[in-house]
Structures are given as C-alpha cells and as structure tokens.
Amino acid sequence: MLSRLRRVAEAACAHPLATAERLSAATHLLSSLEYLVRRTDRQPGGLNDWNHTRSQVPGRTKATQAVKDFVAREPVTQAIHASRVLAAAVLISPVRNNSVRMAANAYLVGSQLAVYPRHLFGTDGSDQVSFLVQTAAALGRAGGTDATRNAAVQFIGAQTVLSYGASGWAKLPGDAWRSGDALAKIMRTQTYGDEWFFNKLEKYPAASRAICHTVLALECGFPLLLLKKGKYVDAGLAAMGAFHLANARFMGLSRFAWAFVSTYPSVRALAKGTKEAA
C-alpha cells in the first residue's frame, strides 16, 4: 500500500500542472453537482433569490445586465453547471491533448465568472483557489510551450505559499488565535462546528490550545519551506494536507482539500526548482 501511494505521489509531482488541473477540476465538479442538486437557495425567498441579489451585482451596461439576467434563469443556470461537470470530467480524464485541456480550463474559468453573481452568497476560498489554478493552467497551455506551462506551475506554487502565509499572518492580531481559544470557538458554531470535537476540546483545553498554535505556526511559517531548496517541503505539505483532511471531517470543508492539495506538486516544484515532465 505504501509503495503504491509513493508511486502515485511521484507521478503527481512529475506532472504538477496536470495534477493541479485534475484535482482542482474535482473542486469545480463537486461544486456544480451541489448546485445542480440544491436549488432551494435560488428559489423565491432563498439566500440567492435573484430578485434580491440582482441589485447586489448590477451590470455596468444594459448589455451586461441582460447577460446576467439571462444566466440567472434557472434552466440556463442548470445548463451551465451541467456543462461545467463535463468540462471538469475532461480534465480529470487521461486526455493529454494540450489544446483540449486548455479549452476545458478556459471554459471552467469563463463559466465560473458567469455564474458567480447567481451564487453571490455561499462561495468560499476553495472557489477562489480553483479559479486561480484553472486560469493559470489555461494561460500556461495557451502559450503552447514548456516554458509557459512551467510558468503556470511556478505561479500556482507561489500563490499557494502566499495564501497560507497571509492566512496565518492575518490571524496573528486576533486574541483568540494567540490565546489558543479560536478552535474551540469555531467548533461550537452550527455552521462550521462539530459537537463531538468541541466536547473533546473542552475536556482537554491544553490540547485545544496546542492544535490552535500549531495551525498558526504552520501557516505563518509556510513560506520558509522554500528555503534550502525545499529540504523540508514534503513534511510541510504532509502536515497541511492532514490539516485540510481534518477540516473536511470536522468543518465540512471537503472542497478546500481538493483545491489546495491540487497545488502541492506545484509548491514542491517551486521549492526544489524542478520542471513539468514532458
């Protein structure tokens, strides 16, 4: 089992751009499937009822407003998400043709922009990360050369390093994070919490503070993994991967795991100075 996992990891790291495309496409796939199944938010009185959210994202011209109103029609919204599922499936598949993969990436980017006003409330950081990954991949493949594809890999890796570092640095001024109480406060909420885990944190406050401080240290220190040619980058990525799996389990943020883990081979390539395999 371990040897098989090692081979999978080696293959993923040898093709960081393709790995980023595939795992990030899974984020788009899950997102669109959720929207296809869950329509209540877009129905009258729902959180994203177009009669109310329309004024939140007005078009600058009559033409752009007409396009937004057209996309906001439920049958159109459903059709766009169905087509996004197909585009994501193409990227997840073994298809290697550069032009086909570029087109699929570009479609996911364009369609995400088109439906964003329709889902104004409810999007999260995983949508932003997957958008950046697909945009970089589309541009890298549009160049059609190894240099442009490697530039896309470098951008994805650098963006991930910045995202983790900024997330940690933004937490530092908060008293709850420095005191170690933030995790317990999050776990007691209905939206992102978990009753079983919250009870454990209350029972073992020292462990709760230790976990909180560990997360803060990992995020703030993440950019340091680029030093010494990525000597410790594998351990750092493993720790952050475990962090996202825990978030998926206890906070319900499963799409974050797909979105961020998709960028890890690119982070590793950035740290070690390796390039996309031919």
GROMACS .gro file of C-alpha atoms in nm:
model
  278
    1MET     CA    1   0.000   0.000   0.000
    2LEU     CA    2   0.274   0.246   0.096
    3SER     CA    3   0.474   0.170  -0.216
    4ARG     CA    4   0.166   0.228  -0.430
    5LEU     CA    5   0.096   0.561  -0.261
    6ARG     CA    6   0.458   0.658  -0.315
    7ARG     CA    7   0.431   0.582  -0.687
    8VAL     CA    8   0.113   0.789  -0.712
    9ALA     CA    9   0.281   1.079  -0.531
   10GLU     CA   10   0.587   1.058  -0.754
   11ALA     CA   11   0.371   1.061  -1.068
   12ALA     CA   12   0.174   1.359  -0.936
   13CYS     CA   13   0.492   1.552  -0.859
   14ALA     CA   14   0.639   1.470  -1.200
   15HIS     CA   15   0.341   1.641  -1.368
   16PRO     CA   16   0.247   1.927  -1.134
   17LEU     CA   17   0.037   2.117  -1.389
   18ALA     CA   18  -0.171   1.815  -1.490
   19THR     CA   19  -0.214   1.723  -1.122
   20ALA     CA   20  -0.328   2.076  -1.038
   21GLU     CA   21  -0.576   2.068  -1.326
   22ARG     CA   22  -0.722   1.733  -1.232
   23LEU     CA   23  -0.763   1.782  -0.857
   24SER     CA   24  -0.878   2.141  -0.894
   25ALA     CA   25  -1.129   2.028  -1.158
   26ALA     CA   26  -1.270   1.794  -0.893
   27THR     CA   27  -1.348   2.107  -0.690
   28HIS     CA   28  -1.545   2.251  -0.982
   29LEU     CA   29  -1.714   1.915  -1.037
   30LEU     CA   30  -1.831   1.887  -0.676
   31SER     CA   31  -1.938   2.250  -0.670
   32SER     CA   32  -2.152   2.226  -0.982
   33LEU     CA   33  -2.304   1.895  -0.876
   34GLU     CA   34  -2.403   2.055  -0.546
   35TYR     CA   35  -2.566   2.346  -0.727
   36LEU     CA   36  -2.749   2.108  -0.960
   37VAL     CA   37  -2.893   1.914  -0.668
   38ARG     CA   38  -2.953   2.203  -0.426
   39ARG     CA   39  -3.182   2.461  -0.584
   40THR     CA   40  -3.353   2.597  -0.273
   41ASP     CA   41  -3.106   2.886  -0.234
   42ARG     CA   42  -3.207   3.018  -0.576
   43GLN     CA   43  -3.581   2.980  -0.530
   44PRO     CA   44  -3.806   3.272  -0.424
   45GLY     CA   45  -3.715   3.370  -0.069
   46GLY     CA   46  -3.385   3.183  -0.084
   47LEU     CA   47  -3.046   3.324   0.003
   48ASN     CA   48  -2.961   3.373  -0.365
   49ASP     CA   49  -3.306   3.469  -0.489
   50TRP     CA   50  -3.223   3.675  -0.800
   51ASN     CA   51  -3.500   3.922  -0.719
   52HIS     CA   52  -3.289   4.031  -0.422
   53THR     CA   53  -2.927   3.961  -0.523
   54ARG     CA   54  -2.969   4.127  -0.864
   55SER     CA   55  -2.919   4.469  -0.706
   56GLN     CA   56  -2.604   4.348  -0.528
   57VAL     CA   57  -2.420   4.284  -0.858
   58PRO     CA   58  -2.561   4.536  -1.109
   59GLY     CA   59  -2.429   4.534  -1.463
   60ARG     CA   60  -2.234   4.838  -1.576
   61THR     CA   61  -2.425   4.847  -1.902
   62LYS     CA   62  -2.766   4.732  -2.020
   63ALA     CA   63  -2.598   4.460  -2.224
   64THR     CA   64  -2.407   4.311  -1.928
   65GLN     CA   65  -2.718   4.330  -1.711
   66ALA     CA   66  -2.913   4.147  -1.980
   67VAL     CA   67  -2.648   3.873  -1.985
   68LYS     CA   68  -2.663   3.839  -1.604
   69ASP     CA   69  -3.041   3.821  -1.612
   70PHE     CA   70  -3.023   3.554  -1.881
   71VAL     CA   71  -2.773   3.344  -1.683
   72ALA     CA   72  -2.990   3.386  -1.373
   73ARG     CA   73  -3.276   3.197  -1.537
   74GLU     CA   74  -3.289   2.863  -1.361
   75PRO     CA   75  -3.280   2.646  -1.678
   76VAL     CA   76  -2.977   2.842  -1.802
   77THR     CA   77  -2.802   2.816  -1.467
   78GLN     CA   78  -2.866   2.442  -1.463
   79ALA     CA   79  -2.735   2.402  -1.819
   80ILE     CA   80  -2.415   2.591  -1.738
   81HIS     CA   81  -2.348   2.373  -1.435
   82ALA     CA   82  -2.415   2.058  -1.637
   83SER     CA   83  -2.162   2.173  -1.897
   84ARG     CA   84  -1.913   2.257  -1.621
   85VAL     CA   85  -1.943   1.899  -1.498
   86LEU     CA   86  -1.847   1.779  -1.846
   87ALA     CA   87  -1.552   2.019  -1.871
   88ALA     CA   88  -1.426   1.907  -1.530
   89ALA     CA   89  -1.462   1.543  -1.633
   90VAL     CA   90  -1.244   1.610  -1.939
   91LEU     CA   91  -0.967   1.749  -1.717
   92ILE     CA   92  -0.993   1.461  -1.472
   93SER     CA   93  -0.973   1.210  -1.758
   94PRO     CA   94  -0.643   1.085  -1.909
   95VAL     CA   95  -0.681   1.318  -2.211
   96ARG     CA   96  -0.338   1.473  -2.278
   97ASN     CA   97  -0.404   1.695  -2.581
   98ASN     CA   98  -0.280   2.043  -2.486
   99SER     CA   99  -0.549   2.231  -2.683
  100VAL     CA  100  -0.833   2.023  -2.539
  101ARG     CA  101  -0.712   2.072  -2.184
  102MET     CA  102  -0.658   2.444  -2.244
  103ALA     CA  103  -1.016   2.479  -2.373
  104ALA     CA  104  -1.159   2.287  -2.076
  105ASN     CA  105  -0.965   2.504  -1.831
  106ALA     CA  106  -1.076   2.822  -2.008
  107TYR     CA  107  -1.439   2.710  -2.006
  108LEU     CA  108  -1.433   2.644  -1.631
  109VAL     CA  109  -1.286   2.990  -1.576
  110GLY     CA  110  -1.535   3.169  -1.801
  111SER     CA  111  -1.838   2.980  -1.674
  112GLN     CA  112  -1.736   3.040  -1.312
  113LEU     CA  113  -1.730   3.413  -1.380
  114ALA     CA  114  -2.068   3.388  -1.549
  115VAL     CA  115  -2.247   3.208  -1.264
  116TYR     CA  116  -2.073   3.387  -0.976
  117PRO     CA  117  -2.343   3.658  -0.945
  118ARG     CA  118  -2.604   3.381  -0.933
  119HIS     CA  119  -2.432   3.229  -0.627
  120LEU     CA  120  -2.326   3.551  -0.462
  121PHE     CA  121  -2.378   3.418  -0.110
  122GLY     CA  122  -2.221   3.082  -0.028
  123THR     CA  123  -1.897   3.076  -0.225
  124ASP     CA  124  -1.572   3.028  -0.033
  125GLY     CA  125  -1.194   3.017  -0.062
  126SER     CA  126  -1.197   2.684  -0.245
  127ASP     CA  127  -1.377   2.854  -0.535
  128GLN     CA  128  -1.109   3.123  -0.546
  129VAL     CA  129  -0.822   2.875  -0.537
  130SER     CA  130  -0.973   2.654  -0.808
  131PHE     CA  131  -1.039   2.964  -1.021
  132LEU     CA  132  -0.672   3.068  -0.994
  133VAL     CA  133  -0.549   2.717  -1.075
  134GLN     CA  134  -0.766   2.682  -1.384
  135THR     CA  135  -0.681   3.035  -1.501
  136ALA     CA  136  -0.307   2.974  -1.467
  137ALA     CA  137  -0.336   2.634  -1.637
  138ALA     CA  138  -0.536   2.780  -1.927
  139LEU     CA  139  -0.283   3.058  -1.982
  140GLY     CA  140   0.012   2.820  -1.948
  141ARG     CA  141  -0.134   2.581  -2.202
  142ALA     CA  142  -0.239   2.865  -2.432
  143GLY     CA  143   0.130   2.953  -2.469
  144GLY     CA  144   0.183   2.604  -2.602
  145THR     CA  145   0.543   2.568  -2.480
  146ASP     CA  146   0.717   2.401  -2.186
  147ALA     CA  147   0.824   2.747  -2.068
  148THR     CA  148   0.467   2.877  -2.042
  149ARG     CA  149   0.345   2.560  -1.873
  150ASN     CA  150   0.628   2.579  -1.620
  151ALA     CA  151   0.546   2.947  -1.562
  152ALA     CA  152   0.193   2.837  -1.473
  153VAL     CA  153   0.332   2.582  -1.227
  154GLN     CA  154   0.553   2.847  -1.065
  155PHE     CA  155   0.257   3.087  -1.032
  156ILE     CA  156   0.033   2.823  -0.875
  157GLY     CA  157   0.304   2.729  -0.626
  158ALA     CA  158   0.382   3.089  -0.536
  159GLN     CA  159   0.014   3.173  -0.495
  160THR     CA  160  -0.034   2.882  -0.254
  161VAL     CA  161   0.265   2.986  -0.045
  162LEU     CA  162   0.129   3.340  -0.028
  163SER     CA  163  -0.222   3.217   0.058
  164TYR     CA  164  -0.106   3.011   0.355
  165GLY     CA  165   0.132   3.278   0.479
  166ALA     CA  166  -0.127   3.555   0.450
  167SER     CA  167  -0.385   3.339   0.628
  168GLY     CA  168  -0.151   3.287   0.921
  169TRP     CA  169  -0.034   3.647   0.939
  170ALA     CA  170  -0.396   3.769   0.931
  171LYS     CA  171  -0.471   3.551   1.235
  172LEU     CA  172  -0.183   3.686   1.444
  173PRO     CA  173  -0.355   4.008   1.555
  174GLY     CA  174  -0.655   3.810   1.684
  175ASP     CA  175  -0.656   3.747   2.058
  176ALA     CA  176  -0.847   3.422   2.013
  177TRP     CA  177  -0.572   3.271   1.796
  178ARG     CA  178  -0.286   3.388   2.014
  179SER     CA  179  -0.459   3.262   2.330
  180GLY     CA  180  -0.546   2.932   2.162
  181ASP     CA  181  -0.923   2.968   2.207
  182ALA     CA  182  -1.011   3.014   1.839
  183LEU     CA  183  -1.050   2.646   1.752
  184ALA     CA  184  -1.294   2.577   2.034
  185LYS     CA  185  -1.497   2.885   1.940
  186ILE     CA  186  -1.519   2.769   1.579
  187MET     CA  187  -1.620   2.416   1.678
  188ARG     CA  188  -1.909   2.543   1.890
  189THR     CA  189  -2.077   2.712   1.590
  190GLN     CA  190  -2.358   2.547   1.396
  191THR     CA  191  -2.217   2.633   1.055
  192TYR     CA  192  -1.859   2.503   1.088
  193GLY     CA  193  -1.865   2.324   1.420
  194ASP     CA  194  -1.868   1.962   1.536
  195GLU     CA  195  -2.027   1.875   1.869
  196TRP     CA  196  -1.811   1.569   1.938
  197PHE     CA  197  -1.487   1.752   1.864
  198PHE     CA  198  -1.599   2.058   2.062
  199ASN     CA  199  -1.666   1.841   2.369
  200LYS     CA  200  -1.317   1.690   2.338
  201LEU     CA  201  -1.159   2.034   2.311
  202GLU     CA  202  -1.350   2.147   2.622
  203LYS     CA  203  -1.234   1.837   2.808
  204TYR     CA  204  -0.870   1.882   2.706
  205PRO     CA  205  -0.806   2.260   2.685
  206ALA     CA  206  -0.428   2.217   2.669
  207ALA     CA  207  -0.462   2.002   2.357
  208SER     CA  208  -0.704   2.256   2.211
  209ARG     CA  209  -0.452   2.538   2.256
  210ALA     CA  210  -0.170   2.322   2.117
  211ILE     CA  211  -0.366   2.244   1.799
  212CYS     CA  212  -0.458   2.609   1.757
  213HIS     CA  213  -0.098   2.726   1.795
  214THR     CA  214   0.027   2.450   1.564
  215VAL     CA  215  -0.208   2.566   1.287
  216LEU     CA  216  -0.094   2.924   1.338
  217ALA     CA  217   0.272   2.824   1.324
  218LEU     CA  218   0.226   2.609   1.013
  219GLU     CA  219   0.052   2.886   0.822
  220CYS     CA  220   0.280   3.170   0.929
  221GLY     CA  221   0.592   2.963   0.866
  222PHE     CA  222   0.480   2.804   0.542
  223PRO     CA  223   0.689   3.037   0.319
  224LEU     CA  224   1.000   2.911   0.500
  225LEU     CA  225   0.954   2.577   0.322
  226LEU     CA  226   1.101   2.740   0.012
  227LEU     CA  227   1.439   2.775   0.186
  228LYS     CA  228   1.727   2.529   0.141
  229LYS     CA  229   1.584   2.410  -0.192
  230GLY     CA  230   1.274   2.273  -0.027
  231LYS     CA  231   1.454   2.042   0.214
  232TYR     CA  232   1.150   2.026   0.443
  233VAL     CA  233   0.875   2.093   0.190
  234ASP     CA  234   0.746   1.734   0.183
  235ALA     CA  235   0.693   1.731   0.560
  236GLY     CA  236   0.526   2.072   0.546
  237LEU     CA  237   0.290   1.970   0.269
  238ALA     CA  238   0.202   1.648   0.451
  239ALA     CA  239   0.114   1.849   0.762
  240MET     CA  240  -0.103   2.093   0.569
  241GLY     CA  241  -0.268   1.807   0.383
  242ALA     CA  242  -0.361   1.648   0.717
  243PHE     CA  243  -0.492   1.989   0.827
  244HIS     CA  244  -0.728   2.004   0.528
  245LEU     CA  245  -0.846   1.646   0.578
  246ALA     CA  246  -0.930   1.736   0.939
  247ASN     CA  247  -1.118   2.043   0.816
  248ALA     CA  248  -1.310   1.826   0.572
  249ARG     CA  249  -1.408   1.590   0.854
  250PHE     CA  250  -1.494   1.836   1.130
  251MET     CA  251  -1.588   2.156   0.943
  252GLY     CA  252  -1.739   2.009   0.627
  253LEU     CA  253  -1.486   2.191   0.405
  254SER     CA  254  -1.421   1.900   0.170
  255ARG     CA  255  -1.373   2.116  -0.139
  256PHE     CA  256  -1.086   2.300   0.030
  257ALA     CA  257  -0.892   1.975   0.044
  258TRP     CA  258  -0.927   1.917  -0.332
  259ALA     CA  259  -0.847   2.280  -0.417
  260PHE     CA  260  -0.537   2.325  -0.201
  261VAL     CA  261  -0.392   1.975  -0.232
  262SER     CA  262  -0.409   2.018  -0.609
  263THR     CA  263  -0.142   2.288  -0.578
  264TYR     CA  264   0.105   2.088  -0.366
  265PRO     CA  265   0.311   1.940  -0.653
  266SER     CA  266   0.346   2.297  -0.784
  267VAL     CA  267   0.464   2.418  -0.443
  268ARG     CA  268   0.715   2.134  -0.437
  269ALA     CA  269   0.835   2.217  -0.789
  270LEU     CA  270   0.874   2.583  -0.689
  271ALA     CA  271   1.074   2.493  -0.378
  272LYS     CA  272   1.300   2.238  -0.546
  273GLY     CA  273   1.333   2.416  -0.878
  274THR     CA  274   1.202   2.121  -1.080
  275LYS     CA  275   1.003   2.148  -1.402
  276GLU     CA  276   0.698   1.984  -1.556
  277ALA     CA  277   0.791   1.649  -1.708
  278ALA     CA  278   0.740   1.620  -2.083
   0.00000   0.00000   0.00000
